[in-house]
mmCIF file of C-alpha atoms in Angstrom:
data_model
loop_
_atom_site.group_PDB
_atom_site.id
_atom_site.type_symbol
_atom_site.label_atom_id
_atom_site.label_comp_id
_atom_site.label_asym_id
_atom_site.label_seq_id
_atom_site.Cartn_x
_atom_site.Cartn_y
_atom_site.Cartn_z
ATOM 1 C CA MET I 518 -23.900 -30.721 36.513
ATOM 2 C CA GLU I 519 -20.219 -29.789 35.930
ATOM 3 C CA VAL I 520 -18.586 -29.532 32.523
ATOM 4 C CA SER I 521 -15.465 -31.506 32.192
ATOM 5 C CA ALA I 522 -11.950 -29.773 31.759
ATOM 6 C CA GLY I 523 -11.437 -31.490 28.405
ATOM 7 C CA ILE I 524 -14.680 -30.104 26.902
ATOM 8 C CA LEU I 525 -13.828 -26.650 28.192
ATOM 9 C CA LYS I 526 -10.378 -26.978 26.618
ATOM 10 C CA GLU I 527 -12.003 -27.892 23.302
ATOM 11 C CA ALA I 528 -14.307 -24.889 23.573
ATOM 12 C CA ASP I 529 -11.382 -22.749 24.065
ATOM 13 C CA VAL I 530 -9.682 -24.198 20.990
ATOM 14 C CA LEU I 531 -12.970 -23.682 18.972
ATOM 15 C CA PHE I 532 -13.244 -20.044 20.085
ATOM 16 C CA ALA I 533 -9.505 -19.337 19.350
ATOM 17 C CA SER I 534 -9.908 -20.754 15.868
ATOM 18 C CA PHE I 535 -13.099 -18.826 15.362
ATOM 19 C CA LEU I 536 -11.209 -15.532 16.294
ATOM 20 C CA THR I 537 -8.222 -16.544 14.200
ATOM 21 C CA GLY I 538 -10.592 -16.902 11.120
ATOM 22 C CA MET I 539 -11.991 -13.480 11.692
ATOM 23 C CA VAL I 540 -8.617 -11.805 12.255
ATOM 24 C CA LEU I 541 -7.239 -13.400 9.043
ATOM 25 C CA LEU I 542 -10.068 -11.830 6.961
ATOM 26 C CA LEU I 543 -9.608 -8.577 8.833
ATOM 27 C CA VAL I 544 -5.945 -8.514 7.684
ATOM 28 C CA TYR I 545 -7.170 -9.419 4.181
ATOM 29 C CA ASP I 546 -9.490 -6.609 4.322
ATOM 30 C CA LEU I 547 -6.673 -4.230 5.020
ATOM 31 C CA LEU I 548 -4.963 -5.471 1.830
ATOM 32 C CA ARG I 549 -8.350 -4.809 -0.108
ATOM 33 C CA ILE I 550 -8.545 -1.388 1.306
ATOM 34 C CA ILE I 551 -4.954 -0.548 0.311
ATOM 35 C CA ARG I 552 -5.697 -2.003 -3.193
ATOM 36 C CA ARG I 553 -8.729 0.264 -3.631
ATOM 37 C CA LEU I 554 -6.730 3.261 -2.536
ATOM 38 C CA ILE I 555 -3.454 2.493 -4.528
ATOM 39 C CA PRO I 556 -3.924 0.743 -7.982
ATOM 40 C CA HIS I 557 -1.959 -2.514 -8.188
ATOM 41 C CA ARG I 558 -0.804 -4.522 -11.077
ATOM 42 C CA ALA I 559 -1.802 -8.119 -11.431
ATOM 43 C CA TRP I 560 1.570 -9.487 -10.358
ATOM 44 C CA ALA I 561 1.561 -7.337 -7.278
ATOM 45 C CA VAL I 562 -1.881 -8.468 -6.241
ATOM 46 C CA GLY I 563 -0.743 -12.105 -6.687
ATOM 47 C CA THR I 564 2.380 -11.683 -4.757
ATOM 48 C CA GLU I 565 0.483 -9.878 -1.879
ATOM 49 C CA ASP I 566 -2.051 -12.788 -1.831
ATOM 50 C CA ILE I 567 0.745 -15.424 -1.755
ATOM 51 C CA LEU I 568 2.395 -13.659 1.144
ATOM 52 C CA PHE I 569 -0.913 -13.176 2.968
ATOM 53 C CA TRP I 570 -1.823 -16.904 2.639
ATOM 54 C CA ILE I 571 1.702 -18.009 3.766
ATOM 55 C CA GLY I 572 1.313 -15.662 6.825
ATOM 56 C CA GLY I 573 -2.184 -16.969 7.393
ATOM 57 C CA ALA I 574 -0.880 -20.504 7.409
ATOM 58 C CA VAL I 575 1.822 -19.632 9.891
ATOM 59 C CA ALA I 576 -0.734 -17.932 12.113
ATOM 60 C CA LEU I 577 -3.110 -20.810 11.956
ATOM 61 C CA PHE I 578 -0.322 -23.228 12.812
ATOM 62 C CA ALA I 579 0.765 -20.976 15.664
ATOM 63 C CA MET I 580 -2.803 -21.001 17.074
ATOM 64 C CA LEU I 581 -3.108 -24.695 16.705
ATOM 65 C CA TYR I 582 0.313 -25.238 18.348
ATOM 66 C CA ARG I 583 -0.383 -22.912 21.189
ATOM 67 C CA GLU I 584 -4.093 -23.940 21.768
ATOM 68 C CA ASN I 585 -4.126 -27.644 20.798
ATOM 69 C CA SER I 586 -0.494 -28.765 21.093
ATOM 70 C CA GLY I 587 -0.244 -28.841 17.248
ATOM 71 C CA TYR I 588 -3.062 -31.373 16.613
ATOM 72 C CA ILE I 589 -5.184 -30.507 13.695
ATOM 73 C CA ARG I 590 -8.763 -31.217 14.568
ATOM 74 C CA GLY I 591 -11.748 -30.940 12.229
ATOM 75 C CA PHE I 592 -13.637 -28.657 14.612
ATOM 76 C CA SER I 593 -10.621 -26.214 14.861
ATOM 77 C CA ILE I 594 -10.468 -25.963 10.950
ATOM 78 C CA GLY I 595 -14.266 -25.680 10.989
ATOM 79 C CA GLY I 596 -14.098 -22.837 13.574
ATOM 80 C CA VAL I 597 -11.607 -20.910 11.278
ATOM 81 C CA LEU I 598 -13.866 -21.408 8.314
ATOM 82 C CA LEU I 599 -16.909 -20.395 10.312
ATOM 83 C CA GLY I 600 -15.255 -17.209 11.695
ATOM 84 C CA MET I 601 -14.096 -16.405 8.078
ATOM 85 C CA LEU I 602 -17.643 -16.893 6.732
ATOM 86 C CA LEU I 603 -19.260 -14.951 9.574
ATOM 87 C CA TYR I 604 -16.783 -11.896 9.240
ATOM 88 C CA SER I 605 -17.086 -12.141 5.419
ATOM 89 C CA PHE I 606 -20.852 -11.717 5.324
ATOM 90 C CA ALA I 607 -21.588 -9.741 8.371
ATOM 91 C CA ILE I 608 -18.703 -7.269 8.828
ATOM 92 C CA SER I 609 -16.317 -7.216 5.911
ATOM 93 C CA PRO I 610 -18.509 -5.166 3.340
ATOM 94 C CA TRP I 611 -18.925 -2.430 5.909
ATOM 95 C CA VAL I 612 -15.319 -2.385 6.854
ATOM 96 C CA VAL I 613 -14.042 -2.094 3.416
ATOM 97 C CA LYS I 614 -16.692 0.364 2.104
ATOM 98 C CA CYS I 615 -16.538 2.812 5.134
ATOM 99 C CA SER I 616 -12.792 2.621 5.435
ATOM 100 C CA VAL I 617 -12.179 3.400 1.794
ATOM 101 C CA PHE I 618 -14.712 6.177 1.967
ATOM 102 C CA LEU I 619 -13.208 7.818 5.038
ATOM 103 C CA LEU I 620 -9.492 7.342 3.924
ATOM 104 C CA GLU I 621 -10.358 8.921 0.487
ATOM 105 C CA LYS I 622 -11.971 11.946 2.242
ATOM 106 C CA VAL I 623 -9.010 12.255 4.597
ATOM 107 C CA ILE I 624 -6.433 12.041 1.647
ATOM 108 C CA PHE I 625 -8.559 14.562 -0.399
ATOM 109 C CA ALA I 626 -8.542 16.904 2.590
ATOM 110 C CA LEU I 627 -4.867 16.485 3.296
ATOM 111 C CA SER I 628 -3.866 17.042 -0.382
ATOM 112 C CA ARG I 629 -5.794 20.195 -0.914
ATOM 113 C CA PRO I 630 -3.176 22.481 0.658
ATOM 114 C CA LEU I 631 -0.564 20.876 -1.459
ATOM 115 C CA VAL I 632 -2.698 21.394 -4.671
ATOM 116 C CA TRP I 633 -3.144 25.056 -3.748
ATOM 117 C CA THR I 634 0.442 25.531 -3.183
ATOM 118 C CA ALA I 635 1.373 23.899 -6.507
ATOM 119 C CA ARG I 636 -1.104 26.264 -8.279
ATOM 120 C CA LEU I 637 0.390 29.314 -6.604
ATOM 121 C CA LEU I 638 3.866 28.202 -7.536
ATOM 122 C CA LYS I 639 3.127 27.195 -11.050
ATOM 123 C CA ARG I 640 3.469 30.524 -12.715
ATOM 124 C CA PRO I 641 6.692 31.629 -10.850
ATOM 125 C CA ALA I 642 8.285 28.174 -11.472
ATOM 126 C CA GLY I 643 7.397 28.447 -15.247
ATOM 127 C CA PHE I 644 9.083 31.973 -15.357
ATOM 128 C CA LEU I 645 12.230 30.668 -13.581
ATOM 129 C CA ARG I 646 12.303 27.696 -16.003
ATOM 130 C CA ARG I 647 12.105 29.997 -19.075
ATOM 131 C CA MET I 648 14.809 32.230 -17.723
ATOM 132 C CA ALA I 649 17.043 29.346 -16.897
ATOM 133 C CA LYS I 650 16.708 28.101 -20.439
ATOM 134 C CA LYS I 651 17.642 31.538 -21.751
ATOM 135 C CA VAL I 652 20.739 31.738 -19.411
ATOM 136 C CA LEU I 653 21.806 28.192 -20.338
ATOM 137 C CA ARG I 654 21.350 28.821 -24.097
ATOM 138 C CA PHE I 655 23.494 32.040 -23.757
ATOM 139 C CA PHE I 656 26.133 30.161 -21.906
ATOM 140 C CA LYS I 657 26.115 27.282 -24.389
ATOM 141 C CA LYS I 658 26.603 29.820 -27.256
ATOM 142 C CA GLN I 659 29.563 31.469 -25.327
ATOM 143 C CA LEU I 660 31.076 28.102 -24.639
ATOM 144 C CA LYS I 661 30.894 27.157 -28.351
ATOM 145 C CA LYS I 662 32.584 30.475 -29.357
ATOM 146 C CA PHE I 663 35.319 29.956 -26.740
ATOM 147 C CA TRP I 664 36.005 26.416 -27.966
ATOM 148 C CA LYS I 665 36.060 27.490 -31.590
ATOM 149 C CA ALA I 666 38.657 30.152 -30.562
ATOM 150 C CA VAL I 667 40.710 27.573 -28.646
ATOM 151 C CA ARG I 668 40.685 25.127 -31.673
ATOM 152 C CA MET I 669 41.727 27.873 -33.958
ATOM 153 C CA GLY I 670 44.602 28.720 -31.708
ATOM 154 C CA ILE I 671 45.625 25.201 -31.473
ATOM 155 C CA CYS I 672 45.577 24.743 -35.145
ATOM 156 C CA LYS I 673 47.777 27.824 -35.729
ATOM 157 C CA LEU I 674 50.558 26.332 -33.666
#
């Protein structure tokens, strides 16, 4: 028994919508990972979510336009939702937790040399800052003396 071309086309649309749903949540997981690594204010999270869903709507429309000539069919929306649900429950927790854990370790390892360098330079930098304050204070006093002498000279004229 042979399967008709129309049913194969609909199966392709269903598979594409399923993958679109999974990719949408993968991109959202990338946003969640960034939010866990870099603290965000509420307005920034809201803005990111709005931009994500606008981009998601454009991606969904592009998939429907490419695969199904722009027709919105119930099974294609169901495929997107099914892909999102499957990804959300099966893969998403692992992706977010493992990625955040690994990225925190990498950031910690890469920042260690910077911390050590800062600690080494802390004492000499403090010494230079104190010396610069003393020099600036001296020049300020000298400038005040000079200005006082200039004012007195102008007043005598």
